[in-house]
XYZ file of C-alpha atoms in Angstrom:
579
model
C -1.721 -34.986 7.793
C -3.639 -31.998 6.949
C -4.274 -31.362 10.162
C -0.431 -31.164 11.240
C -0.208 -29.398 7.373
C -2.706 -26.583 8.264
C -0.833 -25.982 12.156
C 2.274 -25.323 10.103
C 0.338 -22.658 7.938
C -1.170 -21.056 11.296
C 2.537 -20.742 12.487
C 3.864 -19.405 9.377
C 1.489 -16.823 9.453
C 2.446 -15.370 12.821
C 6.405 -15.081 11.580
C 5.467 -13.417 8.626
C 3.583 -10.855 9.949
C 5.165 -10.359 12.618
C 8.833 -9.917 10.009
C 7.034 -8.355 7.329
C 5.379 -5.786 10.108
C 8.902 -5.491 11.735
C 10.788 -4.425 7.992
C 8.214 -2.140 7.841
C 8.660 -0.547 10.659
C 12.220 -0.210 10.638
C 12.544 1.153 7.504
C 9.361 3.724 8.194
C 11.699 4.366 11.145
C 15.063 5.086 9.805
C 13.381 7.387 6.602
C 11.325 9.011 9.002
C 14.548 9.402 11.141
C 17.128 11.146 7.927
C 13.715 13.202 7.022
C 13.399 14.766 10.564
C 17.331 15.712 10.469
C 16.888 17.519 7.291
C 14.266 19.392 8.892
C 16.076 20.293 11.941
C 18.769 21.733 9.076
C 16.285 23.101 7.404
C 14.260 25.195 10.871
C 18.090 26.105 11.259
C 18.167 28.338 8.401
C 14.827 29.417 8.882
C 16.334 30.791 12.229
C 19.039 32.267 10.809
C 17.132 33.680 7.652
C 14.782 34.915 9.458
C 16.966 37.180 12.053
C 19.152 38.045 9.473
C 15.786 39.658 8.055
C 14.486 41.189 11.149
C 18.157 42.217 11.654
C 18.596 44.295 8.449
C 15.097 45.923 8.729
C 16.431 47.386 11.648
C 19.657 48.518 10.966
C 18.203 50.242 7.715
C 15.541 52.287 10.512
C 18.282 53.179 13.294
C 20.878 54.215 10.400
C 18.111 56.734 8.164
C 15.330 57.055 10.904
C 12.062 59.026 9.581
C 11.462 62.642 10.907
C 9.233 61.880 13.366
C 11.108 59.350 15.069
C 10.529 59.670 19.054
C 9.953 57.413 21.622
C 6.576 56.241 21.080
C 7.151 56.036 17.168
C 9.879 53.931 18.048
C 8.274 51.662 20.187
C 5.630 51.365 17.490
C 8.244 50.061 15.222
C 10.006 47.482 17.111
C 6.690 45.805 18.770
C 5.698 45.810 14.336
C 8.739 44.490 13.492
C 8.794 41.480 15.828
C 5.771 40.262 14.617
C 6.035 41.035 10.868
C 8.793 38.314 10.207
C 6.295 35.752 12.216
C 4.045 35.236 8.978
C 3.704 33.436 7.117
C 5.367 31.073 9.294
C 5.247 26.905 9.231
C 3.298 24.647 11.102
C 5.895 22.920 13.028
C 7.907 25.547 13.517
C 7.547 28.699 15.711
C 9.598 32.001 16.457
C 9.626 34.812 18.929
C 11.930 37.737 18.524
C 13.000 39.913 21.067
C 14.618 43.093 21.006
C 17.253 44.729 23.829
C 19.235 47.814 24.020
C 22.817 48.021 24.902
C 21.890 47.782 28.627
C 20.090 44.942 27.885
C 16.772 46.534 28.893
C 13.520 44.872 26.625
C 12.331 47.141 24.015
C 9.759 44.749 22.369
C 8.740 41.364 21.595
C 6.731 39.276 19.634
C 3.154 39.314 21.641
C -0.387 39.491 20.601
C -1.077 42.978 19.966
C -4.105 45.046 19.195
C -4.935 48.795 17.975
C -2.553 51.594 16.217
C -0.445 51.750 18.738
C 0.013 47.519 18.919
C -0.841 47.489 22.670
C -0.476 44.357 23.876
C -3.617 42.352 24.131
C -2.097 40.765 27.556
C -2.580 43.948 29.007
C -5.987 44.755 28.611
C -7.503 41.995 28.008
C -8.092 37.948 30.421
C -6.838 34.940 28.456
C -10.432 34.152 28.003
C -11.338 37.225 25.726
C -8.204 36.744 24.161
C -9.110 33.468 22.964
C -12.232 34.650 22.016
C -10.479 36.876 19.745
C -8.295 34.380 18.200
C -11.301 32.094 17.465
C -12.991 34.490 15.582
C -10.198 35.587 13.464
C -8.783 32.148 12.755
C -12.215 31.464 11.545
C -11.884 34.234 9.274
C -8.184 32.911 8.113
C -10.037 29.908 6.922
C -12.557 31.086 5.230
C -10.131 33.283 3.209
C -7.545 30.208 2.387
C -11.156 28.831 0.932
C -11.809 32.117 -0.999
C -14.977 32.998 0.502
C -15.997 36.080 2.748
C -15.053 36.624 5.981
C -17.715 35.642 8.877
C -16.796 38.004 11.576
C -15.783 41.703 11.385
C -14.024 42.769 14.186
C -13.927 46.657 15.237
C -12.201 48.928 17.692
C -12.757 52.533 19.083
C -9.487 53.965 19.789
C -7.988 56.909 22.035
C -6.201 59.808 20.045
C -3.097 57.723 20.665
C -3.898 54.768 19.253
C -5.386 52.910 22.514
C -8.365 50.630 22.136
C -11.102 51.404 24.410
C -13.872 49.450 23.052
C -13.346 46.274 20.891
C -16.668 44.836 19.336
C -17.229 41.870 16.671
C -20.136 41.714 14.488
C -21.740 38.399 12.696
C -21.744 39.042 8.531
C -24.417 37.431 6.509
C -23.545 37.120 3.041
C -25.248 36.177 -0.126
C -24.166 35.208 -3.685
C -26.022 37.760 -6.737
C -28.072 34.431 -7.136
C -29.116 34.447 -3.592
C -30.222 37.637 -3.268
C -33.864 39.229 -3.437
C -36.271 42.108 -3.880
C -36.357 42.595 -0.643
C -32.576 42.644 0.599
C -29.984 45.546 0.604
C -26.550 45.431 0.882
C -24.111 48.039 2.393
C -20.466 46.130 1.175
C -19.456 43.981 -1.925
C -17.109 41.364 -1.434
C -14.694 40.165 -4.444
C -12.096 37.855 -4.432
C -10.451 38.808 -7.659
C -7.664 40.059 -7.556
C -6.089 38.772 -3.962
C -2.927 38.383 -2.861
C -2.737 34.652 -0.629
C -0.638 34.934 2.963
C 2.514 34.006 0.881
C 2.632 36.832 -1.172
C 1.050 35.403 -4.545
C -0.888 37.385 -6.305
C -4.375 35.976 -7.998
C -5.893 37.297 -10.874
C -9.974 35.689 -11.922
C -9.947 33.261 -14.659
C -11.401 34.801 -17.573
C -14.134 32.091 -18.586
C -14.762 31.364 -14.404
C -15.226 34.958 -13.075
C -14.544 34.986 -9.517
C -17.949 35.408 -7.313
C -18.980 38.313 -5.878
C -20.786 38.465 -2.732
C -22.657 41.310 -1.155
C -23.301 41.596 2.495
C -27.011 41.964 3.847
C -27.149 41.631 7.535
C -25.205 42.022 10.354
C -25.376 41.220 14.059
C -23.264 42.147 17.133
C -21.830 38.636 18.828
C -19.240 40.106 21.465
C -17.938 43.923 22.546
C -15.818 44.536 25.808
C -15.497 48.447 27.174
C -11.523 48.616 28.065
C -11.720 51.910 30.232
C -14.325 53.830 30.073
C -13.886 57.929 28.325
C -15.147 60.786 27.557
C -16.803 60.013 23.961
C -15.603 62.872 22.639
C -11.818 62.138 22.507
C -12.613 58.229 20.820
C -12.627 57.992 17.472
C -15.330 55.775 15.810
C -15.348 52.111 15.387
C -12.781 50.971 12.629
C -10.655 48.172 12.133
C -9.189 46.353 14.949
C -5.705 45.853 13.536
C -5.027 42.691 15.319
C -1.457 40.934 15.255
C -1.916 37.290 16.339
C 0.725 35.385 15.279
C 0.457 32.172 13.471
C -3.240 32.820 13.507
C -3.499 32.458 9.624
C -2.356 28.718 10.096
C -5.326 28.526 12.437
C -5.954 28.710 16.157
C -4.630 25.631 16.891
C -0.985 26.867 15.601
C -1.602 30.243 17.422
C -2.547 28.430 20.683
C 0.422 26.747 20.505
C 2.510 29.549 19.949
C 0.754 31.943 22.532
C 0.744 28.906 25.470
C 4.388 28.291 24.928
C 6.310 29.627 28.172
C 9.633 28.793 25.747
C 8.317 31.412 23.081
C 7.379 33.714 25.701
C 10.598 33.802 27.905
C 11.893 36.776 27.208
C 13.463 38.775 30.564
C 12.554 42.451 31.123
C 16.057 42.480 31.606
C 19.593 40.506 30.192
C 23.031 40.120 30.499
C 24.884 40.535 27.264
C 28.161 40.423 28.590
C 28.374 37.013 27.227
C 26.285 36.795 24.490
C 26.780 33.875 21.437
C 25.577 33.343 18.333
C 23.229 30.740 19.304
C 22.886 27.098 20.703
C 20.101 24.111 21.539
C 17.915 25.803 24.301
C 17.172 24.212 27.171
C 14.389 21.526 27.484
C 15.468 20.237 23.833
C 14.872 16.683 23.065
C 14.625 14.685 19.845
C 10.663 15.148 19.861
C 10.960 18.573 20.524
C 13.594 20.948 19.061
C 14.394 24.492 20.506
C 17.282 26.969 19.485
C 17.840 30.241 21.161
C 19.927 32.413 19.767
C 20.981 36.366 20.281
C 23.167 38.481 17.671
C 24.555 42.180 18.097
C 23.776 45.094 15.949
C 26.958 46.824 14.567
C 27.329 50.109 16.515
C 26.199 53.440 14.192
C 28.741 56.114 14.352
C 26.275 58.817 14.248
C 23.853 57.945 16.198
C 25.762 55.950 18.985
C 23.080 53.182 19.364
C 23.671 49.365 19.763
C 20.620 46.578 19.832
C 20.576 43.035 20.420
C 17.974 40.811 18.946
C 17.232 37.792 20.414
C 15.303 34.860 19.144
C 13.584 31.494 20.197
C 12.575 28.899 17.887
C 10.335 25.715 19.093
C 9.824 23.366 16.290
C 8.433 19.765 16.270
C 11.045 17.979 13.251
C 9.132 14.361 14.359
C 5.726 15.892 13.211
C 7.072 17.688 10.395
C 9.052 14.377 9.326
C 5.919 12.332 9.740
C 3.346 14.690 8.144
C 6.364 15.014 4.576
C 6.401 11.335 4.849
C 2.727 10.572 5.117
C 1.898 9.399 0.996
C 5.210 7.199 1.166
C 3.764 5.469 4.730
C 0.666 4.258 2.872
C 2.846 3.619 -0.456
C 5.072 1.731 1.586
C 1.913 -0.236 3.453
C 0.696 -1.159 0.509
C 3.737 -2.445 -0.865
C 4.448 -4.659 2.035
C 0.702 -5.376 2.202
C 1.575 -6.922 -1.332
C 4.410 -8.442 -0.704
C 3.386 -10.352 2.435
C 0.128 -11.425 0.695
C 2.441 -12.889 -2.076
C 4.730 -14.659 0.139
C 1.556 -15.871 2.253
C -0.246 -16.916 -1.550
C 3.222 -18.619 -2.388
C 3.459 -20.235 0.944
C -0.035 -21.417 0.700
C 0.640 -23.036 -2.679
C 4.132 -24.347 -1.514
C 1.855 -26.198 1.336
C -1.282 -27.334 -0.823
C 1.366 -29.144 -3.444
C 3.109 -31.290 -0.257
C -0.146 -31.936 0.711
C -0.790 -33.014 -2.871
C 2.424 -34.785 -3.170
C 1.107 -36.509 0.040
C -2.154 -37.255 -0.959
C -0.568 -38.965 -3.762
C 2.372 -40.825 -2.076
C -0.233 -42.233 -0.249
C -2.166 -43.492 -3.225
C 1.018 -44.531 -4.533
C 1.788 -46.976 -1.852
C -1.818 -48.006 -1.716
C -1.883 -48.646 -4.998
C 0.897 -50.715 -5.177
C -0.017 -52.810 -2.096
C -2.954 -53.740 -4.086
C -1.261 -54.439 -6.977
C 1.299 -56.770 -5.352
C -1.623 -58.297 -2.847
C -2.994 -60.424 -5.670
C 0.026 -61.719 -7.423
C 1.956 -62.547 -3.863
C -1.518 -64.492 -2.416
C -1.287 -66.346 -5.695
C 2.245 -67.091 -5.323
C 1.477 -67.955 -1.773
C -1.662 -70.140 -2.330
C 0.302 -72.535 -5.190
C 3.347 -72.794 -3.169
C 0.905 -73.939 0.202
C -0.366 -76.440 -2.592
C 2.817 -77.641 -3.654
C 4.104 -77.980 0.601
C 0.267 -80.438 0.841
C 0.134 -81.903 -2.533
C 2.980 -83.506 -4.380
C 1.117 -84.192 -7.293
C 3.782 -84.769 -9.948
C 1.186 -83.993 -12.772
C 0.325 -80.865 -11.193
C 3.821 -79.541 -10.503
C 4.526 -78.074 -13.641
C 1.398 -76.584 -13.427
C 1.838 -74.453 -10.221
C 5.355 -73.691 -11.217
C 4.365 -72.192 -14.171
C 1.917 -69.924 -11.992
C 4.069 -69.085 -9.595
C 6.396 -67.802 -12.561
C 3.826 -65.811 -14.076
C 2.706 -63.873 -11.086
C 6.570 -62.906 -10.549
C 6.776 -61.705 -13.942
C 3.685 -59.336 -13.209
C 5.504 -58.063 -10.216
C 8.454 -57.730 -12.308
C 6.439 -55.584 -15.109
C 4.779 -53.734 -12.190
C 8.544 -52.849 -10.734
C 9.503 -52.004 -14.404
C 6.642 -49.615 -14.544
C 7.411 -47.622 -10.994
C 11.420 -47.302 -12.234
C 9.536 -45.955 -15.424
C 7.800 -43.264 -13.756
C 10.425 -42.417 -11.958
C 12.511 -41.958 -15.101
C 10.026 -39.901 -16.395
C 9.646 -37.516 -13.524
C 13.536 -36.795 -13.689
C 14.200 -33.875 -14.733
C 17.813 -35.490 -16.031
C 15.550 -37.535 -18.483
C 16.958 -37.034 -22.519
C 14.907 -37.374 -25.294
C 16.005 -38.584 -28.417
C 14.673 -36.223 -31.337
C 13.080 -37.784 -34.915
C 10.085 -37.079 -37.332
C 7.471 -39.451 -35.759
C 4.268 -40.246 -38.179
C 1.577 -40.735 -34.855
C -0.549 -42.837 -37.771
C 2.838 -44.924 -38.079
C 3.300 -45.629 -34.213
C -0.835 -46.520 -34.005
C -0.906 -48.951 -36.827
C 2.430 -50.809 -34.937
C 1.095 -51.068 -31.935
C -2.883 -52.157 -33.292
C -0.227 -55.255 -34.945
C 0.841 -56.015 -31.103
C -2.318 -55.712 -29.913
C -4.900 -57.914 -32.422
C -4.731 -60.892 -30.632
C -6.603 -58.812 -28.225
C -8.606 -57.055 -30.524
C -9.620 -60.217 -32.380
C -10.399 -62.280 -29.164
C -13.053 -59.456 -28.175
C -13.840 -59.477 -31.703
C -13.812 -55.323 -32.016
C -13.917 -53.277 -35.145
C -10.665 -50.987 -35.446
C -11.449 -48.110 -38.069
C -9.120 -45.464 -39.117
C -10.092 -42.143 -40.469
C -6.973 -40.409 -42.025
C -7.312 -36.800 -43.257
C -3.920 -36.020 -42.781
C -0.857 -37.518 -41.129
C -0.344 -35.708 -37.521
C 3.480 -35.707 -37.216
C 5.606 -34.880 -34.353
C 9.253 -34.870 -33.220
C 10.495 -36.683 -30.652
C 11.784 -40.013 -29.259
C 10.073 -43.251 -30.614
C 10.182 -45.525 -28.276
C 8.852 -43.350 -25.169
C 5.696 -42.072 -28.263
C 5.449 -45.710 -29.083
C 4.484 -46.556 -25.171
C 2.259 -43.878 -24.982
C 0.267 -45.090 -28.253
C 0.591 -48.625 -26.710
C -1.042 -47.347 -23.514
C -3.517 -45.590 -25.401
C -4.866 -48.423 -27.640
C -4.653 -50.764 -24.631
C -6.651 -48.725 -22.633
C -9.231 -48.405 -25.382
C -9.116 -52.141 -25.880
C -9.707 -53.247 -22.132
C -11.747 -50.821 -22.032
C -14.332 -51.411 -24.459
C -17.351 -53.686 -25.005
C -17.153 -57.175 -26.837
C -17.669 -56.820 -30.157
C -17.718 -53.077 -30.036
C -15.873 -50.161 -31.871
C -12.119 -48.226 -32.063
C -12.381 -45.131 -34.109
C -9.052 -43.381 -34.760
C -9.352 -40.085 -36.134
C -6.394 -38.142 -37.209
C -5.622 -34.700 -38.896
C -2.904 -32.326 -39.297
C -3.388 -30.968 -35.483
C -4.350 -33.867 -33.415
C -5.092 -37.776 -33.345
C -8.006 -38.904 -31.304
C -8.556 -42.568 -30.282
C -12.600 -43.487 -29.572
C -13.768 -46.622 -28.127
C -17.111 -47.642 -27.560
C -16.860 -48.318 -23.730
C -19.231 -47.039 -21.046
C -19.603 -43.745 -20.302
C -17.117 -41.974 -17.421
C -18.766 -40.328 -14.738
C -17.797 -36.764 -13.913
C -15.195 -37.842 -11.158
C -13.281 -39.809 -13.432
C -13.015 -37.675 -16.333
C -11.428 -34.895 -14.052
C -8.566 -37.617 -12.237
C -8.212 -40.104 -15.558
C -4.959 -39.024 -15.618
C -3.604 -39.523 -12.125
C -1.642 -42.144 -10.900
C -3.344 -45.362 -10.087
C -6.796 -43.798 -9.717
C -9.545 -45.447 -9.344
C -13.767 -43.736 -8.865
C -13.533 -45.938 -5.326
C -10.547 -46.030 -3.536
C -11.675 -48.834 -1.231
C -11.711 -51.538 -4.302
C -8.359 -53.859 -4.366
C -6.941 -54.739 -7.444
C -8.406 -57.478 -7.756
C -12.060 -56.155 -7.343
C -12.088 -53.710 -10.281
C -9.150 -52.270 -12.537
C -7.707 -48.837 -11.270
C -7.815 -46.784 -14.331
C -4.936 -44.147 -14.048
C -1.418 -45.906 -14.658
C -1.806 -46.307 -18.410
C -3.565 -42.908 -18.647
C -0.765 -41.488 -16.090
C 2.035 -42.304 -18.703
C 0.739 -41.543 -21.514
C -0.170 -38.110 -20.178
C 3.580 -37.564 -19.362
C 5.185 -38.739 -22.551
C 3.497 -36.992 -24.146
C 3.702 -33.423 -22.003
C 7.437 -34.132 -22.123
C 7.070 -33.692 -26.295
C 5.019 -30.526 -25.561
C 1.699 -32.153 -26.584
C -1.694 -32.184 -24.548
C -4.412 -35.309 -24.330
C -7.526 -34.879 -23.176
C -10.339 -37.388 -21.999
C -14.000 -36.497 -22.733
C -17.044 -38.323 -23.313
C -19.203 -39.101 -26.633
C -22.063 -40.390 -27.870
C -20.855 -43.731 -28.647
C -18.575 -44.099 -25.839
C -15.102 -42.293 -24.320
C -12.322 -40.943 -26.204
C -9.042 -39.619 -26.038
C -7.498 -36.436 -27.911
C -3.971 -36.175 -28.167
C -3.190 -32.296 -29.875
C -0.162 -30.260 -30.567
C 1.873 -27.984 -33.252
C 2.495 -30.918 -36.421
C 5.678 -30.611 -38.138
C 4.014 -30.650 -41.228
């Protein structure tokens, strides 16, 4: 049976996994699912934020342009301005901007531009030393989101118009005031405090934690590339590089993304607007990946007769941005099913270890009562045989008499099982009284002296206080009987019943031989007996007087225990007296 008991676990287990995995799942699923559409709404506006933005900036330029607005100024400002609405940006989310005049020829676009003039790096320099580039200022980018010097400096020589010609990057070393000794100058101090973060906050230094301060002590050159080579006497010297990588502050893996993109990329050198919208999904969109294109028109200026179109792409991953929001509730969320299913699995256990108690003692419960009917039915059976051989008229009566007295000991053994079975009803009533427990024990020690005289025991009682109770007498009454029996059988001739009671508990101590561990834990199950293999008739089982008593008096909210003494065994029954 436990065999075919633990099988059944094994395929519970599988179901429950599998459902518990498959709830989890789904409902992962279908929150990730609403989180990525709110996303899509929300890269939507950014879209349409965004060119509104880029839109404005420059209608305000075209309507009051500056004095020295020509052709190069202007191309200046439109490769600047489709990059400057690029940061701080979002990491699942990418634009490109591109801007076209009313012939639909390219004026600029976002790109990766370098120098003064914002030349674009795809001009001048391979994809190689491009990437180069980007490496060494995203490492920068993080080291500034952690507060701490940049590593790499990069410089460029420009032409008088703004051209790189030579682009070089040098290796900082920095060190902390702490770090520094005699021997070490410095040519630049580094401070934190106050800095402005890419999102526009400002920080000011805590006044009790100063910011630190580093101070730069050695430098190396790690990479230079000579554009085109000139006359040293038109380049200016080595100063900032002003690079414009976008997304680069997120890190190079965002700007990779956003530079490899053909989507991003695709603007033509030339359009037709002569059907121009608003905007709709781009081509190549899918669930995974989300892409918008969208162009908008520039209101004509009266005065200066221009018109512009401004186009943008947008490439964003809602999935990823869904899944990286929802990240804290996917483990919450594990570990809530985690608990669950280990609960159901605990209470599934449990459900299985009580049938497989209820088994174990079904089992015992027909065994026991095959022994207990095996003696009086071969008695019944061996006088009756005698009766068919022998018809001894003198011994008639006799065998009769047996026969009737083994079928009243199956009758008090049937009586006993309907008992039990009463008591494990749960539509079982109690009637309710004051009982006096020294009352019911000084009854039943009346029933019982026959008994007690023919094994010629002592019976003492030791009264402190009456230990009263409420509940019904005649199911209090058995239990006492079964009790004092048990302590009677039980004991040696001519030895000892000490009955104890106080205000809190009664106990009942015979001087019988000590119970080994075994028994003391399973005294109070049905029909048990130390070895199972005995009959009846071979030794007494110990546990159906016990076994009753135990429930009577759990049904009146009382607990007995069964512990060994010096003298013998005894019994405690305990409780809340009405006293």
């Amino acid at each position: 049976m436990k065999v075919k008991m633990s099988k059944k676990r094994r395929r519970l287990m599988k179901p429950v996994v599998a459902g518990f995995a498959a709830v989890y799942l789904m409902i992962m699923l279908l929150s990730t699912y609403l989180v990525k559409l709110q996303f899509e709404n929300d890269y939507e506006d950014t879209l349409k934020e965004t060119l509104s933005n880029v839109q404005q900036s420059i209608y305000a330029q075209e309507y009051d342009p500056p004095d020295t607005w020509d052709d190069t100024a202007k191309q200046i400002w439109y490769q600047s301005i489709t990059n400057a609405y690029l940061y701080p940006g979002e990491e699942f989310i990418k634009l490109s901007f591109a801007v076209y005049d009313e012939e639909g020829e390219l004026l600029a676009k976002s790109e990766n531009t370098i120098g003064t003039a914002m030349t674009p790096m795809d001009q001048i320099f391979s994809q190689d030393d491009k990437e180069a580039l980007a490496g060494y200022e995203g490492e920068n980018g993080e080291l500034y989101n952690k507060l701490e010097p940049p590593k790499y400096e990069i410089l460029a020589r420009e032409g008088s118009e703004g051209n790189p010609y030579e682009i070089a990057v040098w290796e900082l070393v920095w060190k902390k005031r702490e770090q520094l000794e005699k021997k070490d100058s410095y040519v630049h101090i580094y401070n934190m405090s106050p800095y402005t973060d890419y999102f526009g906050e400002v920080y000011y230094p805590d006044i009790e934690n100063p910011p630190l301060v580093w101070y730069e002590t050695d430098r190396k050159q790690v990479w230079n590339r000579t554009i085109e080579e000139i006359d040293t006497d038109h380049l200016l010297e080595f100063s900032h590089a002003n690079l414009s990588l976008p997304y680069i502050n997120l890190g190079y893996k965002n700007w990779e993304q956003w530079d490899k993109s053909l989507f991003l990329h695709g603007f033509p050198e030339k359009t037709d607007l002569s059907g121009w919208d608003y905007g709709s999904p781009a081509a190549g969109s899918s669930s995974w990946l989300f892409r918008k294109s969208t162009i908008i028109r520039l209101a004509p200026n009266p005065e200066s007769n221009f018109n512009r179109y401004i186009e943008a792409h947008m490439e964003s991953y809602p999935w990823l941005a869904a899944m990286d929001y929802m990240k804290y509730l996917y483990i919450a969320g594990f570990v809530l099913i985690l608990v669950c299913m280990i609960k159901i699995i605990y209470s599934a256990n449990k459900l299985y270890d009580q049938q497989e108690a209820l088994e174990e003692t079904r089992r015992d419960f027909i065994n026991a009562i095959a022994h207990e009917l095996k003696t009086p039915l071969g008695i019944i059976r061996n006088f009756a045989e005698n009766l068919l051989e022998h018809n001894m008229e003198e011994k008639r009566e006799y065998y009769l008499m047996q026969i009737v007295g083994q079928t009243e000991e199956m009758d008090r053994l049937a009586g006993e099982m309907i008992f039990i079975s009463r008591m494990d009803s749960e539509k079982l009533v109690l009637q309710r009284e004051n009982l006096s427990i020294g009352d019911l024990i000084e009854e039943q020690l009346t029933r019982l002296k026959p008994l007690i005289e023919e094994k010629q025991l002592q019976v003492e009682i030791q009264k402190e206080q009456d230990f009263q109770v409420e509940g019904d007498r005649d199911y209090m009454s058995r239990a006492v009987w079964n009790l004092l029996a048990n302590a009677t059988d039980y004991n040696i001739p001519e030895g000892k019943i000490l009955i104890t009671l106080n205000e809190k508990a009664c106990t009942i101590e015979n001087t019988g031989t000590p119970l080994s561990e075994e028994q003391l834990n399973h005294g109070f199950d049905l029909f048990y007996s130390q070895d199972k293999s005995r009959s009846a008739k071979e030794g007494k089982h110990m546990g159906l007087g016990l076994y009753l008593a135990k429930k009577i008096l759990e049904k009146h909210a009382l607990e007995i225990t069964l512990e060994n003494t010096k003298r013998g065994v005894q019994v405690v029954i305990s409780g809340e007296s009405i006293r």
